[in-house]
Amino acid sequence: MKEIRNGRIIKGIGGFYYVETEEQLYSCKARGVFRKKGITPLAGDLVEIRLGEDGTGYVEEILPRKNFLTRPPVANIDQLIVVTSVCDPSPNTLLIDEAIAAAEDKEIEPVVVVSKTDLESGEWLRDIYEKAGIPFFAVSSVTDEGIEAVKSLLKGKVTAFTGNSGVGKSSLLNRIDPRLALETGEISQKLGRGRHTTRKVELLKLGDDTYVADTPGFSSISLEQCDLVRKENLQFCFREFEPYRNQCKFPSCSHTCEKGCAVLQAVQEGEIHLSRHTSYVAMYNEVKDLKEWEMK
Ligand code: GDP
Ligand code: ZN
């Protein structure tokens, strides 16, 4: 008896893929044809599996991916929560904006969460991100401020978290669902542990169709060189530029320094936050001279 099932890969270890289906979790191998074609099944992939008599299965088909990240490898992310703490470590708006742009570029919904608001108010960050039209939440794992709001944001979605080590991602996830029991702690200790481990992604199930992508030892998705946004796409990754970018004097305007740039004018008039535009210029200058192969 051979049967076909649909499911989602929640993790891959040593050539085995753990596929969750409606009724149970199956441990599967991938068909050799994937290796021949240079395709690697990823955590997050929606797949068709064929069951053998012994209850194990083979991944037969990978359904088209909505998106994927390369480092660490994970597919079909709906939402990226960019976590930054009000202090300790202090926020870096460029890193936040890079993560948001990478998400926008891959059609992943970005969300900004500012943590540790028991220590300081993060209202200046709210000003920046609400003005940009990006969902913004303030949370504290000490007072539980905002925990329920973030929890309801996760329902029915596959969510990845990003943010520097020590900003409180694991603490936040543990407040959202204590069953996760993620390790939390001092920055130096966690970095020491994480450095030499390969970064694998595992989808943690929080409820029906609700998953959080976790990289054990890190609990964060970091966006690196390969997820840089191309120069031509960058302006589309700043959603608040949208009403202005076609109003510039020159059609090829880079919105960094040109005369008659409607985006720059909106910055001057306070319609676009200076902090966001400053990040845009820094990112533009970083990618403008990169060659195709350097983006890979
Ligand atoms: P991660 O590296 O982003 O997963 O951060 P952790 O969750 O491990 O937290 C790093 C440190 O910040 C730990 O010492 C936590 O106790 C502390 N921390 C986390 N969340 C909060 C918070 O909301 N308020 C305060 N005051 N400290 C926090
Ligand atoms: Zn312009």
mmCIF file with all atom_site columns, N, CA and C in Angstrom, residues 85-128:
data_model
loop_
_atom_site.group_PDB
_atom_site.id
_atom_site.type_symbol
_atom_site.label_atom_id
_atom_site.label_alt_id
_atom_site.label_comp_id
_atom_site.label_asym_id
_atom_site.label_entity_id
_atom_site.label_seq_id
_atom_site.pdbx_PDB_ins_code
_atom_site.Cartn_x
_atom_site.Cartn_y
_atom_site.Cartn_z
_atom_site.occupancy
_atom_site.B_iso_or_equiv
_atom_site.pdbx_formal_charge
_atom_site.auth_seq_id
_atom_site.auth_comp_id
_atom_site.auth_asym_id
_atom_site.auth_atom_id
_atom_site.pdbx_PDB_model_num
ATOM 1   N N  . SER A 1 85  ? 15.728 46.177 21.142 1.00 0.00 ? 85  SER A N  1
ATOM 2   C CA . SER A 1 85  ? 15.458 46.554 22.530 1.00 0.00 ? 85  SER A CA 1
ATOM 3   C C  . SER A 1 85  ? 15.661 48.056 22.705 1.00 0.00 ? 85  SER A C  1
ATOM 4   N N  . VAL A 1 86  ? 14.924 48.650 23.648 1.00 0.00 ? 86  VAL A N  1
ATOM 5   C CA . VAL A 1 86  ? 15.070 50.096 23.876 1.00 0.00 ? 86  VAL A CA 1
ATOM 6   C C  . VAL A 1 86  ? 16.489 50.439 24.326 1.00 0.00 ? 86  VAL A C  1
ATOM 7   N N  . CYS A 1 87  ? 17.128 49.507 25.033 1.00 0.00 ? 87  CYS A N  1
ATOM 8   C CA . CYS A 1 87  ? 18.528 49.668 25.438 1.00 0.00 ? 87  CYS A CA 1
ATOM 9   C C  . CYS A 1 87  ? 19.072 48.285 25.759 1.00 0.00 ? 87  CYS A C  1
ATOM 10  N N  . ASP A 1 88  ? 20.413 48.203 25.852 1.00 0.00 ? 88  ASP A N  1
ATOM 11  C CA . ASP A 1 88  ? 21.078 46.964 26.302 1.00 0.00 ? 88  ASP A CA 1
ATOM 12  C C  . ASP A 1 88  ? 20.669 45.723 25.492 1.00 0.00 ? 88  ASP A C  1
ATOM 13  N N  . PRO A 1 89  ? 21.071 45.580 24.260 1.00 0.00 ? 89  PRO A N  1
ATOM 14  C CA . PRO A 1 89  ? 21.846 46.520 23.428 1.00 0.00 ? 89  PRO A CA 1
ATOM 15  C C  . PRO A 1 89  ? 20.968 47.635 22.842 1.00 0.00 ? 89  PRO A C  1
ATOM 16  N N  . SER A 1 90  ? 21.601 48.773 22.542 1.00 0.00 ? 90  SER A N  1
ATOM 17  C CA . SER A 1 90  ? 20.817 49.908 22.044 1.00 0.00 ? 90  SER A CA 1
ATOM 18  C C  . SER A 1 90  ? 20.420 49.708 20.585 1.00 0.00 ? 90  SER A C  1
ATOM 19  N N  . PRO A 1 91  ? 19.313 50.320 20.192 1.00 0.00 ? 91  PRO A N  1
ATOM 20  C CA . PRO A 1 91  ? 18.771 50.098 18.847 1.00 0.00 ? 91  PRO A CA 1
ATOM 21  C C  . PRO A 1 91  ? 19.679 50.655 17.747 1.00 0.00 ? 91  PRO A C  1
ATOM 22  N N  . ASN A 1 92  ? 19.675 49.971 16.620 1.00 0.00 ? 92  ASN A N  1
ATOM 23  C CA . ASN A 1 92  ? 20.425 50.420 15.455 1.00 0.00 ? 92  ASN A CA 1
ATOM 24  C C  . ASN A 1 92  ? 19.413 50.486 14.310 1.00 0.00 ? 92  ASN A C  1
ATOM 25  N N  . THR A 1 93  ? 19.011 51.717 13.950 1.00 0.00 ? 93  THR A N  1
ATOM 26  C CA . THR A 1 93  ? 17.934 51.852 12.963 1.00 0.00 ? 93  THR A CA 1
ATOM 27  C C  . THR A 1 93  ? 18.352 51.328 11.584 1.00 0.00 ? 93  THR A C  1
ATOM 28  N N  . LEU A 1 94  ? 19.646 51.391 11.267 1.00 0.00 ? 94  LEU A N  1
ATOM 29  C CA . LEU A 1 94  ? 20.082 50.861 9.968  1.00 0.00 ? 94  LEU A CA 1
ATOM 30  C C  . LEU A 1 94  ? 19.828 49.353 9.902  1.00 0.00 ? 94  LEU A C  1
ATOM 31  N N  . LEU A 1 95  ? 20.189 48.632 10.978 1.00 0.00 ? 95  LEU A N  1
ATOM 32  C CA . LEU A 1 95  ? 19.948 47.180 10.988 1.00 0.00 ? 95  LEU A CA 1
ATOM 33  C C  . LEU A 1 95  ? 18.454 46.859 10.900 1.00 0.00 ? 95  LEU A C  1
ATOM 34  N N  . ILE A 1 96  ? 17.660 47.651 11.591 1.00 0.00 ? 96  ILE A N  1
ATOM 35  C CA . ILE A 1 96  ? 16.203 47.432 11.554 1.00 0.00 ? 96  ILE A CA 1
ATOM 36  C C  . ILE A 1 96  ? 15.705 47.630 10.116 1.00 0.00 ? 96  ILE A C  1
ATOM 37  N N  . ASP A 1 97  ? 16.170 48.722 9.478  1.00 0.00 ? 97  ASP A N  1
ATOM 38  C CA . ASP A 1 97  ? 15.680 49.036 8.132  1.00 0.00 ? 97  ASP A CA 1
ATOM 39  C C  . ASP A 1 97  ? 16.198 48.039 7.091  1.00 0.00 ? 97  ASP A C  1
ATOM 40  N N  . GLU A 1 98  ? 17.388 47.494 7.317  1.00 0.00 ? 98  GLU A N  1
ATOM 41  C CA . GLU A 1 98  ? 17.889 46.459 6.404  1.00 0.00 ? 98  GLU A CA 1
ATOM 42  C C  . GLU A 1 98  ? 17.010 45.210 6.470  1.00 0.00 ? 98  GLU A C  1
ATOM 43  N N  . ALA A 1 99  ? 16.651 44.847 7.680  1.00 0.00 ? 99  ALA A N  1
ATOM 44  C CA . ALA A 1 99  ? 15.806 43.657 7.851  1.00 0.00 ? 99  ALA A CA 1
ATOM 45  C C  . ALA A 1 99  ? 14.427 43.894 7.227  1.00 0.00 ? 99  ALA A C  1
ATOM 46  N N  . ILE A 1 100 ? 13.874 45.083 7.449  1.00 0.00 ? 100 ILE A N  1
ATOM 47  C CA . ILE A 1 100 ? 12.560 45.397 6.877  1.00 0.00 ? 100 ILE A CA 1
ATOM 48  C C  . ILE A 1 100 ? 12.618 45.342 5.353  1.00 0.00 ? 100 ILE A C  1
ATOM 49  N N  . ALA A 1 101 ? 13.677 45.931 4.774  1.00 0.00 ? 101 ALA A N  1
ATOM 50  C CA . ALA A 1 101 ? 13.794 45.963 3.312  1.00 0.00 ? 101 ALA A CA 1
ATOM 51  C C  . ALA A 1 101 ? 13.941 44.549 2.745  1.00 0.00 ? 101 ALA A C  1
ATOM 52  N N  . ALA A 1 102 ? 14.733 43.714 3.423  1.00 0.00 ? 102 ALA A N  1
ATOM 53  C CA . ALA A 1 102 ? 14.902 42.331 2.947  1.00 0.00 ? 102 ALA A CA 1
ATOM 54  C C  . ALA A 1 102 ? 13.551 41.623 2.952  1.00 0.00 ? 102 ALA A C  1
ATOM 55  N N  . ALA A 1 103 ? 12.750 41.881 3.979  1.00 0.00 ? 103 ALA A N  1
ATOM 56  C CA . ALA A 1 103 ? 11.424 41.269 4.062  1.00 0.00 ? 103 ALA A CA 1
ATOM 57  C C  . ALA A 1 103 ? 10.537 41.786 2.928  1.00 0.00 ? 103 ALA A C  1
ATOM 58  N N  . GLU A 1 104 ? 10.494 43.085 2.760  1.00 0.00 ? 104 GLU A N  1
ATOM 59  C CA . GLU A 1 104 ? 9.646  43.673 1.703  1.00 0.00 ? 104 GLU A CA 1
ATOM 60  C C  . GLU A 1 104 ? 10.026 43.102 0.341  1.00 0.00 ? 104 GLU A C  1
ATOM 61  N N  . ASP A 1 105 ? 11.317 42.960 0.111  1.00 0.00 ? 105 ASP A N  1
ATOM 62  C CA . ASP A 1 105 ? 11.829 42.467 -1.168 1.00 0.00 ? 105 ASP A CA 1
ATOM 63  C C  . ASP A 1 105 ? 11.336 41.050 -1.451 1.00 0.00 ? 105 ASP A C  1
ATOM 64  N N  . LYS A 1 106 ? 11.122 40.279 -0.405 1.00 0.00 ? 106 LYS A N  1
ATOM 65  C CA . LYS A 1 106 ? 10.690 38.889 -0.565 1.00 0.00 ? 106 LYS A CA 1
ATOM 66  C C  . LYS A 1 106 ? 9.201  38.715 -0.297 1.00 0.00 ? 106 LYS A C  1
ATOM 67  N N  . GLU A 1 107 ? 8.505  39.838 -0.241 1.00 0.00 ? 107 GLU A N  1
ATOM 68  C CA . GLU A 1 107 ? 7.071  39.821 0.035  1.00 0.00 ? 107 GLU A CA 1
ATOM 69  C C  . GLU A 1 107 ? 6.721  39.108 1.332  1.00 0.00 ? 107 GLU A C  1
ATOM 70  N N  . ILE A 1 108 ? 7.529  39.409 2.339  1.00 0.00 ? 108 ILE A N  1
ATOM 71  C CA . ILE A 1 108 ? 7.266  38.948 3.699  1.00 0.00 ? 108 ILE A CA 1
ATOM 72  C C  . ILE A 1 108 ? 6.810  40.196 4.457  1.00 0.00 ? 108 ILE A C  1
ATOM 73  N N  . GLU A 1 109 ? 5.726  40.069 5.239  1.00 0.00 ? 109 GLU A N  1
ATOM 74  C CA . GLU A 1 109 ? 5.218  41.254 5.945  1.00 0.00 ? 109 GLU A CA 1
ATOM 75  C C  . GLU A 1 109 ? 6.144  41.606 7.121  1.00 0.00 ? 109 GLU A C  1
ATOM 76  N N  . PRO A 1 110 ? 6.722  42.822 7.122  1.00 0.00 ? 110 PRO A N  1
ATOM 77  C CA . PRO A 1 110 ? 7.586  43.188 8.250  1.00 0.00 ? 110 PRO A CA 1
ATOM 78  C C  . PRO A 1 110 ? 6.785  43.749 9.423  1.00 0.00 ? 110 PRO A C  1
ATOM 79  N N  . VAL A 1 111 ? 7.284  43.492 10.618 1.00 0.00 ? 111 VAL A N  1
ATOM 80  C CA . VAL A 1 111 ? 6.691  44.034 11.845 1.00 0.00 ? 111 VAL A CA 1
ATOM 81  C C  . VAL A 1 111 ? 7.862  44.463 12.725 1.00 0.00 ? 111 VAL A C  1
ATOM 82  N N  . VAL A 1 112 ? 7.751  45.618 13.370 1.00 0.00 ? 112 VAL A N  1
ATOM 83  C CA . VAL A 1 112 ? 8.796  46.025 14.306 1.00 0.00 ? 112 VAL A CA 1
ATOM 84  C C  . VAL A 1 112 ? 8.282  45.847 15.732 1.00 0.00 ? 112 VAL A C  1
ATOM 85  N N  . VAL A 1 113 ? 9.076  45.158 16.543 1.00 0.00 ? 113 VAL A N  1
ATOM 86  C CA . VAL A 1 113 ? 8.746  45.000 17.957 1.00 0.00 ? 113 VAL A CA 1
ATOM 87  C C  . VAL A 1 113 ? 9.881  45.599 18.775 1.00 0.00 ? 113 VAL A C  1
ATOM 88  N N  . VAL A 1 114 ? 9.558  46.574 19.608 1.00 0.00 ? 114 VAL A N  1
ATOM 89  C CA . VAL A 1 114 ? 10.584 47.119 20.488 1.00 0.00 ? 114 VAL A CA 1
ATOM 90  C C  . VAL A 1 114 ? 10.384 46.491 21.866 1.00 0.00 ? 114 VAL A C  1
ATOM 91  N N  . SER A 1 115 ? 11.472 45.913 22.393 1.00 0.00 ? 115 SER A N  1
ATOM 92  C CA . SER A 1 115 ? 11.393 45.131 23.633 1.00 0.00 ? 115 SER A CA 1
ATOM 93  C C  . SER A 1 115 ? 12.015 45.878 24.811 1.00 0.00 ? 115 SER A C  1
ATOM 94  N N  . LYS A 1 116 ? 11.841 45.318 25.989 1.00 0.00 ? 116 LYS A N  1
ATOM 95  C CA . LYS A 1 116 ? 12.413 45.844 27.249 1.00 0.00 ? 116 LYS A CA 1
ATOM 96  C C  . LYS A 1 116 ? 11.878 47.236 27.576 1.00 0.00 ? 116 LYS A C  1
ATOM 97  N N  . THR A 1 117 ? 10.598 47.461 27.247 1.00 0.00 ? 117 THR A N  1
ATOM 98  C CA . THR A 1 117 ? 10.026 48.788 27.490 1.00 0.00 ? 117 THR A CA 1
ATOM 99  C C  . THR A 1 117 ? 9.798  49.055 28.980 1.00 0.00 ? 117 THR A C  1
ATOM 100 N N  . ASP A 1 118 ? 10.093 48.056 29.827 1.00 0.00 ? 118 ASP A N  1
ATOM 101 C CA . ASP A 1 118 ? 10.099 48.325 31.275 1.00 0.00 ? 118 ASP A CA 1
ATOM 102 C C  . ASP A 1 118 ? 11.306 49.181 31.649 1.00 0.00 ? 118 ASP A C  1
ATOM 103 N N  . LEU A 1 119 ? 12.335 49.208 30.810 1.00 0.00 ? 119 LEU A N  1
ATOM 104 C CA . LEU A 1 119 ? 13.561 49.950 31.117 1.00 0.00 ? 119 LEU A CA 1
ATOM 105 C C  . LEU A 1 119 ? 13.519 51.393 30.615 1.00 0.00 ? 119 LEU A C  1
ATOM 106 N N  . GLU A 1 120 ? 12.893 51.587 29.473 1.00 0.00 ? 120 GLU A N  1
ATOM 107 C CA . GLU A 1 120 ? 12.814 52.913 28.848 1.00 0.00 ? 120 GLU A CA 1
ATOM 108 C C  . GLU A 1 120 ? 11.627 52.889 27.909 1.00 0.00 ? 120 GLU A C  1
ATOM 109 N N  . SER A 1 121 ? 11.112 54.067 27.560 1.00 0.00 ? 121 SER A N  1
ATOM 110 C CA . SER A 1 121 ? 10.027 54.077 26.581 1.00 0.00 ? 121 SER A CA 1
ATOM 111 C C  . SER A 1 121 ? 10.663 54.040 25.188 1.00 0.00 ? 121 SER A C  1
ATOM 112 N N  . GLY A 1 122 ? 10.040 53.351 24.279 1.00 0.00 ? 122 GLY A N  1
ATOM 113 C CA . GLY A 1 122 ? 10.601 53.296 22.920 1.00 0.00 ? 122 GLY A CA 1
ATOM 114 C C  . GLY A 1 122 ? 9.791  54.151 21.958 1.00 0.00 ? 122 GLY A C  1
ATOM 115 N N  . GLU A 1 123 ? 9.211  55.215 22.490 1.00 0.00 ? 123 GLU A N  1
ATOM 116 C CA . GLU A 1 123 ? 8.269  55.995 21.671 1.00 0.00 ? 123 GLU A CA 1
ATOM 117 C C  . GLU A 1 123 ? 8.913  56.634 20.445 1.00 0.00 ? 123 GLU A C  1
ATOM 118 N N  . TRP A 1 124 ? 10.208 56.971 20.531 1.00 0.00 ? 124 TRP A N  1
ATOM 119 C CA . TRP A 1 124 ? 10.860 57.570 19.359 1.00 0.00 ? 124 TRP A CA 1
ATOM 120 C C  . TRP A 1 124 ? 10.907 56.573 18.197 1.00 0.00 ? 124 TRP A C  1
ATOM 121 N N  . LEU A 1 125 ? 10.979 55.276 18.537 1.00 0.00 ? 125 LEU A N  1
ATOM 122 C CA . LEU A 1 125 ? 10.960 54.259 17.474 1.00 0.00 ? 125 LEU A CA 1
ATOM 123 C C  . LEU A 1 125 ? 9.546  54.112 16.895 1.00 0.00 ? 125 LEU A C  1
ATOM 124 N N  . ARG A 1 126 ? 8.562  54.236 17.794 1.00 0.00 ? 126 ARG A N  1
ATOM 125 C CA . ARG A 1 126 ? 7.176  54.189 17.312 1.00 0.00 ? 126 ARG A CA 1
ATOM 126 C C  . ARG A 1 126 ? 6.933  55.301 16.286 1.00 0.00 ? 126 ARG A C  1
ATOM 127 N N  . ASP A 1 127 ? 7.464  56.495 16.583 1.00 0.00 ? 127 ASP A N  1
ATOM 128 C CA . ASP A 1 127 ? 7.302  57.623 15.653 1.00 0.00 ? 127 ASP A CA 1
ATOM 129 C C  . ASP A 1 127 ? 7.837  57.262 14.263 1.00 0.00 ? 127 ASP A C  1
ATOM 130 N N  . ILE A 1 128 ? 9.032  56.678 14.252 1.00 0.00 ? 128 ILE A N  1
ATOM 131 C CA . ILE A 1 128 ? 9.655  56.347 12.964 1.00 0.00 ? 128 ILE A CA 1
ATOM 132 C C  . ILE A 1 128 ? 8.824  55.319 12.199 1.00 0.00 ? 128 ILE A C  1
#
